[in-house]
CSV table of C-alpha atoms and ligand atoms in Angstrom, one decimal:
chain,number,residue,atom,x,y,z
A,1,MET,CA,0.0,0.0,0.0
A,2,GLY,CA,1.3,3.5,-0.9
A,3,ILE,CA,1.9,6.2,1.7
A,4,LEU,CA,-0.8,8.3,0.0
A,5,GLU,CA,-3.4,5.6,-0.6
A,6,GLY,CA,-6.9,7.1,-0.8
A,7,LYS,CA,-5.7,10.7,-0.4
A,8,LYS,CA,-7.2,13.4,-2.5
A,9,LEU,CA,-4.7,16.1,-3.3
A,10,LEU,CA,-4.7,19.5,-5.1
A,11,VAL,CA,-1.4,20.0,-6.8
A,12,THR,CA,-0.6,23.5,-8.2
A,13,GLY,CA,2.4,24.5,-10.2
A,14,VAL,CA,2.7,21.8,-12.9
A,15,LEU,CA,4.0,23.7,-15.9
A,16,MET,CA,6.5,21.4,-17.6
A,17,ASP,CA,7.6,17.9,-16.7
A,18,SER,CA,10.7,19.6,-15.2
A,19,SER,CA,8.3,21.3,-12.6
A,20,ILE,CA,8.9,20.1,-9.0
A,21,ALA,CA,5.0,19.8,-8.9
A,22,PHE,CA,5.0,17.4,-11.8
A,23,HIS,CA,7.2,15.0,-9.8
A,24,VAL,CA,5.1,15.4,-6.7
A,25,ALA,CA,1.9,14.6,-8.7
A,26,LYS,CA,3.6,11.6,-10.3
A,27,ILE,CA,4.9,10.2,-6.9
A,28,ALA,CA,1.5,11.0,-5.3
A,29,GLN,CA,-0.3,8.9,-8.0
A,30,GLU,CA,2.2,6.1,-7.7
A,31,GLU,CA,1.6,6.1,-3.9
A,32,GLY,CA,-2.1,5.8,-4.3
A,33,ALA,CA,-3.4,9.4,-4.3
A,34,GLU,CA,-6.1,11.0,-6.5
A,35,VAL,CA,-4.7,14.2,-7.9
A,36,VAL,CA,-6.3,17.4,-9.3
A,37,LEU,CA,-4.0,20.0,-10.9
A,38,THR,CA,-4.3,23.7,-11.3
A,39,SER,CA,-2.9,26.0,-14.0
A,40,PHE,CA,-3.9,29.4,-15.4
A,41,GLY,CA,-4.3,31.6,-18.5
A,42,ARG,CA,-2.2,30.7,-21.5
A,43,THR,CA,-0.3,27.9,-19.5
A,44,MET,CA,-3.6,25.9,-19.1
A,45,LYS,CA,-3.1,24.1,-22.4
A,46,ILE,CA,0.6,23.3,-21.6
A,47,THR,CA,-0.4,21.9,-18.2
A,48,GLN,CA,-3.2,19.8,-19.8
A,49,THR,CA,-0.6,18.4,-22.3
A,50,ILE,CA,2.0,17.7,-19.7
A,51,ALA,CA,-0.7,16.1,-17.4
A,52,LYS,CA,-1.0,13.3,-20.0
A,53,ARG,CA,2.5,12.2,-19.0
A,54,LEU,CA,1.4,11.3,-15.5
A,55,PRO,CA,0.4,7.7,-14.7
A,56,SER,CA,-3.2,8.8,-15.0
A,57,THR,CA,-4.4,12.1,-16.5
A,58,PRO,CA,-5.8,14.4,-13.8
A,59,GLU,CA,-8.3,17.2,-14.2
A,60,VAL,CA,-6.8,20.7,-14.5
A,61,LEU,CA,-8.7,23.5,-12.8
A,62,GLU,CA,-8.0,27.2,-13.5
A,63,LEU,CA,-6.3,29.0,-10.6
A,64,ASP,CA,-4.4,32.3,-10.9
A,65,VAL,CA,-3.5,32.9,-7.2
A,66,SER,CA,-3.7,36.7,-7.8
A,67,ASP,CA,-7.3,36.4,-9.1
A,68,GLN,CA,-9.8,36.6,-6.2
A,69,GLY,CA,-12.6,35.2,-8.4
A,70,HIS,CA,-10.6,32.0,-9.1
A,71,LEU,CA,-9.9,31.7,-5.3
A,72,ASP,CA,-13.5,32.3,-4.3
A,73,SER,CA,-14.8,29.6,-6.6
A,74,LEU,CA,-12.1,27.0,-6.0
A,75,ALA,CA,-13.8,25.0,-3.3
A,76,GLU,CA,-17.0,24.7,-5.3
A,77,ARG,CA,-15.1,23.7,-8.5
A,78,LEU,CA,-13.0,21.2,-6.4
A,79,GLY,CA,-16.2,19.8,-5.0
A,80,GLN,CA,-17.2,18.7,-8.5
A,81,GLN,CA,-14.1,16.6,-8.7
A,82,VAL,CA,-13.6,15.2,-5.2
A,83,ASP,CA,-15.8,14.8,-2.1
A,84,ARG,CA,-13.0,16.2,0.2
A,85,LEU,CA,-9.4,17.3,0.1
A,86,ASP,CA,-6.6,15.8,2.2
A,87,GLY,CA,-3.7,17.9,1.0
A,88,VAL,CA,-2.6,20.9,-1.1
A,89,LEU,CA,0.7,21.4,-2.7
A,90,HIS,CA,1.7,25.1,-3.2
A,91,SER,CA,4.4,25.0,-5.9
A,92,ILE,CA,4.0,28.6,-7.2
A,93,GLY,CA,6.6,31.3,-7.6
A,94,PHE,CA,6.9,34.4,-9.8
A,95,ALA,CA,8.7,37.7,-9.7
A,96,PRO,CA,9.0,40.3,-12.6
A,97,PRO,CA,12.6,40.7,-14.0
A,98,GLY,CA,13.0,44.0,-12.1
A,99,ALA,CA,12.7,42.2,-8.8
A,100,PHE,CA,16.0,40.5,-9.4
A,101,ASN,CA,17.9,43.8,-8.9
A,102,PHE,CA,17.7,44.6,-5.2
A,103,LEU,CA,18.5,48.4,-5.3
A,104,GLU,CA,16.6,49.1,-8.5
A,105,GLY,CA,13.5,46.9,-8.0
A,106,THR,CA,10.3,49.0,-7.9
A,107,TRP,CA,7.4,48.5,-5.5
A,108,GLU,CA,5.3,47.3,-8.4
A,109,ASP,CA,7.9,44.6,-9.1
A,110,VAL,CA,8.2,43.7,-5.4
A,111,SER,CA,4.5,43.7,-4.6
A,112,THR,CA,3.8,41.3,-7.5
A,113,ALA,CA,6.6,39.0,-6.2
A,114,LEU,CA,5.1,39.1,-2.7
A,115,HIS,CA,1.5,38.7,-3.9
A,116,VAL,CA,2.2,35.7,-6.1
A,117,SER,CA,5.0,34.0,-4.2
A,118,ALA,CA,4.2,34.6,-0.5
A,119,TYR,CA,0.7,35.9,0.2
A,120,SER,CA,-0.6,33.2,-2.2
A,121,LEU,CA,0.1,30.5,0.4
A,122,LYS,CA,-2.5,32.0,2.7
A,123,SER,CA,-4.9,32.7,-0.2
A,124,LEU,CA,-4.6,29.1,-1.4
A,125,ALA,CA,-5.0,27.6,2.1
A,126,ALA,CA,-8.0,29.8,2.8
A,127,ALA,CA,-9.6,28.9,-0.6
A,128,ALA,CA,-9.1,25.1,0.0
A,129,LEU,CA,-10.2,25.2,3.7
A,130,PRO,CA,-14.0,24.6,3.0
A,131,VAL,CA,-13.2,21.2,1.6
A,132,MET,CA,-10.4,20.2,3.9
A,133,GLY,CA,-10.8,18.5,7.3
A,134,HIS,CA,-8.9,17.2,10.3
A,135,GLY,CA,-5.7,15.4,9.2
A,136,GLY,CA,-5.2,17.7,6.2
A,137,SER,CA,-1.7,18.8,5.0
A,138,ILE,CA,-0.6,21.9,3.2
A,139,VAL,CA,3.0,21.8,1.7
A,140,GLY,CA,4.9,24.5,-0.1
A,141,LEU,CA,8.4,25.0,-1.6
A,142,THR,CA,10.9,27.5,-0.5
A,143,PHE,CA,14.5,28.4,-1.2
A,144,ASP,CA,16.4,29.0,2.0
A,145,ALA,CA,15.5,32.6,3.0
A,146,GLN,CA,17.9,32.8,6.0
A,147,PHE,CA,20.6,34.3,3.7
A,148,ALA,CA,21.1,37.0,1.2
A,149,TRP,CA,22.0,35.1,-2.0
A,150,PRO,CA,23.6,36.4,-5.2
A,151,VAL,CA,20.9,37.3,-7.7
A,152,TYR,CA,17.7,36.1,-5.8
A,153,ASP,CA,17.1,39.6,-4.4
A,154,TRP,CA,13.4,40.5,-3.9
A,155,MET,CA,12.4,36.9,-4.5
A,156,GLY,CA,14.6,36.1,-1.5
A,157,VAL,CA,12.5,38.6,0.5
A,158,ALA,CA,9.3,37.0,-0.8
A,159,LYS,CA,10.6,33.6,0.3
A,160,ALA,CA,11.3,35.0,3.8
A,161,ALA,CA,7.7,36.3,3.9
A,162,PHE,CA,6.5,32.9,2.5
A,163,GLU,CA,8.4,31.0,5.3
A,164,SER,CA,6.8,33.3,7.9
A,165,THR,CA,3.3,32.9,6.3
A,166,ASN,CA,3.8,29.1,6.8
A,167,ARG,CA,4.4,29.6,10.5
A,168,TYR,CA,1.3,31.8,10.9
A,169,LEU,CA,-0.8,29.3,8.9
A,170,ALA,CA,0.5,26.5,11.2
A,171,ARG,CA,-0.7,28.6,14.2
A,172,ASP,CA,-4.2,29.3,12.8
A,173,LEU,CA,-4.9,25.9,11.1
A,174,GLY,CA,-3.4,23.7,13.8
A,175,PRO,CA,-6.6,23.8,15.9
A,176,LYS,CA,-8.5,22.5,12.8
A,177,GLY,CA,-6.1,19.6,12.6
A,178,ILE,CA,-4.4,20.9,9.4
A,179,ARG,CA,-0.6,20.9,9.1
A,180,CYS,CA,1.4,23.4,7.1
A,181,ASN,CA,5.0,22.7,6.2
A,182,LEU,CA,7.6,23.7,3.6
A,183,VAL,CA,10.4,21.9,1.7
A,184,SER,CA,13.5,24.0,1.2
A,185,ALA,CA,14.9,22.7,-2.0
A,186,GLY,CA,18.3,23.2,-3.5
A,187,PRO,CA,18.5,24.6,-7.0
A,188,ILE,CA,16.7,22.6,-9.7
A,189,ARG,CA,16.6,23.6,-13.4
A,190,THR,CA,13.0,24.4,-14.0
A,191,THR,CA,11.2,27.1,-16.0
A,192,ALA,CA,11.0,29.4,-12.9
A,193,ALA,CA,14.7,28.8,-12.2
A,194,LYS,CA,15.8,29.6,-15.7
A,195,SER,CA,13.9,32.9,-15.5
A,196,ILE,CA,16.3,34.0,-12.7
A,197,PRO,CA,19.2,35.9,-14.3
A,198,GLY,CA,22.5,34.4,-13.0
A,199,PHE,CA,20.9,31.2,-11.6
A,200,GLU,CA,24.1,29.3,-12.6
A,201,GLN,CA,25.8,30.9,-9.5
A,202,PHE,CA,23.6,28.8,-7.2
A,203,GLU,CA,24.5,25.7,-9.2
A,204,GLN,CA,28.2,26.3,-8.6
A,205,THR,CA,27.5,26.9,-4.8
A,206,TRP,CA,25.7,23.6,-4.5
A,207,HIS,CA,28.4,21.8,-6.5
A,208,ASP,CA,31.0,23.2,-4.1
A,209,ARG,CA,29.2,22.9,-0.8
A,210,ALA,CA,26.7,20.1,-0.7
A,211,PRO,CA,28.2,17.2,1.5
A,212,LEU,CA,25.7,14.8,-0.2
A,213,GLY,CA,26.3,16.2,-3.6
A,214,TRP,CA,23.5,17.8,-5.6
A,215,ASP,CA,22.0,17.1,-9.0
A,216,ILE,CA,20.3,20.3,-10.4
A,217,ARG,CA,18.4,18.1,-12.9
A,218,ASP,CA,16.8,15.9,-10.3
A,219,ALA,CA,13.5,17.2,-8.7
A,220,VAL,CA,12.7,13.8,-7.2
A,221,PRO,CA,14.3,14.2,-3.8
A,222,ALA,CA,12.4,17.4,-3.1
A,223,ALA,CA,9.2,15.9,-4.6
A,224,ARG,CA,9.5,12.8,-2.3
A,225,ALA,CA,9.8,15.0,0.7
A,226,CYS,CA,6.6,16.9,-0.3
A,227,ALA,CA,4.8,13.5,-0.7
A,228,ALA,CA,6.0,12.4,2.7
A,229,LEU,CA,4.7,15.7,4.3
A,230,LEU,CA,1.4,15.3,2.5
A,231,SER,CA,1.1,11.7,3.9
A,232,ASP,CA,0.2,10.6,7.5
A,233,TRP,CA,3.8,10.0,8.3
A,234,PHE,CA,4.4,13.5,9.8
A,235,PRO,CA,1.3,13.7,12.0
A,236,ALA,CA,2.8,16.0,14.7
A,237,THR,CA,4.9,18.3,12.4
A,238,THR,CA,3.7,21.8,11.5
A,239,GLY,CA,5.3,25.2,10.8
A,240,GLU,CA,8.4,23.2,9.8
A,241,ILE,CA,10.9,23.7,7.0
A,242,VAL,CA,12.5,20.4,5.8
A,243,HIS,CA,15.7,21.0,3.9
A,244,VAL,CA,16.2,18.9,0.8
A,245,ASP,CA,19.4,20.6,-0.4
A,246,GLY,CA,22.2,18.0,-0.1
A,247,GLY,CA,23.1,19.5,3.3
A,248,VAL,CA,24.1,22.9,2.2
A,249,HIS,CA,22.0,24.7,4.9
A,250,ALA,CA,24.0,23.0,7.6
A,251,MET,CA,27.5,23.9,6.4
A,252,GLY,CA,29.7,26.9,7.2
A,253,GLN,CA,32.3,27.9,4.6
B,301,LIG,P1,8.1,26.0,-12.4
B,301,LIG,O1,8.3,27.1,-13.3
B,301,LIG,O2,8.0,24.6,-13.0
B,301,LIG,O3,6.8,26.2,-11.5
B,301,LIG,C1,6.3,27.5,-11.1
B,301,LIG,C2,4.8,27.5,-11.2
B,301,LIG,O4,4.3,28.7,-10.7
B,301,LIG,C3,4.3,27.3,-12.7
B,301,LIG,O5,3.5,26.2,-12.8
B,301,LIG,C4,3.5,28.6,-12.9
B,301,LIG,O6,2.4,28.4,-13.7
B,301,LIG,C5,3.1,28.9,-11.5
B,301,LIG,N1,2.6,30.3,-11.3
B,301,LIG,C6,3.3,31.4,-11.5
B,301,LIG,N2,2.4,32.5,-11.3
B,301,LIG,C7,1.2,32.0,-10.9
B,301,LIG,C8,0.0,32.5,-10.5
B,301,LIG,N3,-0.2,33.9,-10.5
B,301,LIG,N4,-1.0,31.7,-10.2
B,301,LIG,C9,-0.8,30.3,-10.2
B,301,LIG,N5,0.3,29.7,-10.5
B,301,LIG,C10,1.3,30.6,-10.9
B,301,LIG,O7,9.2,26.0,-11.4
B,301,LIG,P2,9.6,25.2,-10.0
B,301,LIG,O8,11.0,25.4,-9.8
B,301,LIG,O9,9.0,23.9,-10.1
B,301,LIG,O10,8.8,26.1,-8.9
B,301,LIG,C11,7.9,25.6,-8.0
B,301,LIG,C12,8.2,26.2,-6.6
B,301,LIG,O11,9.5,25.7,-6.1
B,301,LIG,C13,8.3,27.7,-6.5
B,301,LIG,O12,7.7,28.2,-5.3
B,301,LIG,C14,9.8,27.9,-6.5
B,301,LIG,O13,10.2,29.1,-5.9
B,301,LIG,C15,10.2,26.7,-5.6
B,301,LIG,N6,11.6,26.4,-5.6
B,301,LIG,C16,12.3,26.2,-6.7
B,301,LIG,C17,13.6,25.9,-6.7
B,301,LIG,C18,14.4,25.7,-8.0
B,301,LIG,O14,15.6,25.8,-8.0
B,301,LIG,N7,13.7,25.4,-9.1
B,301,LIG,C19,14.3,25.8,-5.5
B,301,LIG,C20,13.6,26.0,-4.3
B,301,LIG,C21,12.2,26.3,-4.4
């Protein structure tokens, strides 16, 4: 029996088959879960095509996390697919190019990054809440926000807000029996990563510093950690950040 047998999961963020969320959806199905995907706008068609590469083709609901109408109708639309929801994967990140220049980034750039990449964890959780019950699990993906990195800039600030949002969600949803946790992944070559100018600098850092080594083409370790956190195997863990980074976070120079 798989660790997600009988679970009903909402998985956001499947864009390509390189997406971390694609691997979470694949592992989740292999482990016995029923999966519903989300996508939005022009990328809906791409997600629908990529979804066919999963073991079984899931439904794709439209969800732009900055669209209040999409959020307001999510629970009702989900209710047409599944009778309840056991877990949600937040695998969403976006910042305009200007946000990757710390001193020059405008509030317009920064506010978009914060809205889509940080506040959306709360928006998504609140939108899914009506169909989630005791034992539910919300999992998101971060990039270690303890440090100022080269090139990450306002996206790094958004990730710090995202990590804090996770802790406040854990506080407010704990009494409802819902856990909220993050996986802090090392660099993986996805569409979002390739849109960050100078992303190669992270790749070199991980090559030099990960005691376990690190493969920037392999999203499976991060995806497995997400699947584990979505399962019943972390029943007393919430507000946590699990590092899946080859050990880089624990090293000094
Ligand atoms: P990806 O490009 O495959 O996925 C990003 C997803 O965000 C896409 O599916 C995109 O459609 C979605 N998205 C963007 N704006 C949205 C909006 N307004 N509403 C709904 N969805 C929206 O890249 P990925 O690397 O798989 O990113 C997934 C998550 O993992 C992100 O939170 C990212 O910050 C995080 N992460 C990535 C890395 C890495 O190196 N790739 C490392 C650590 C954490």
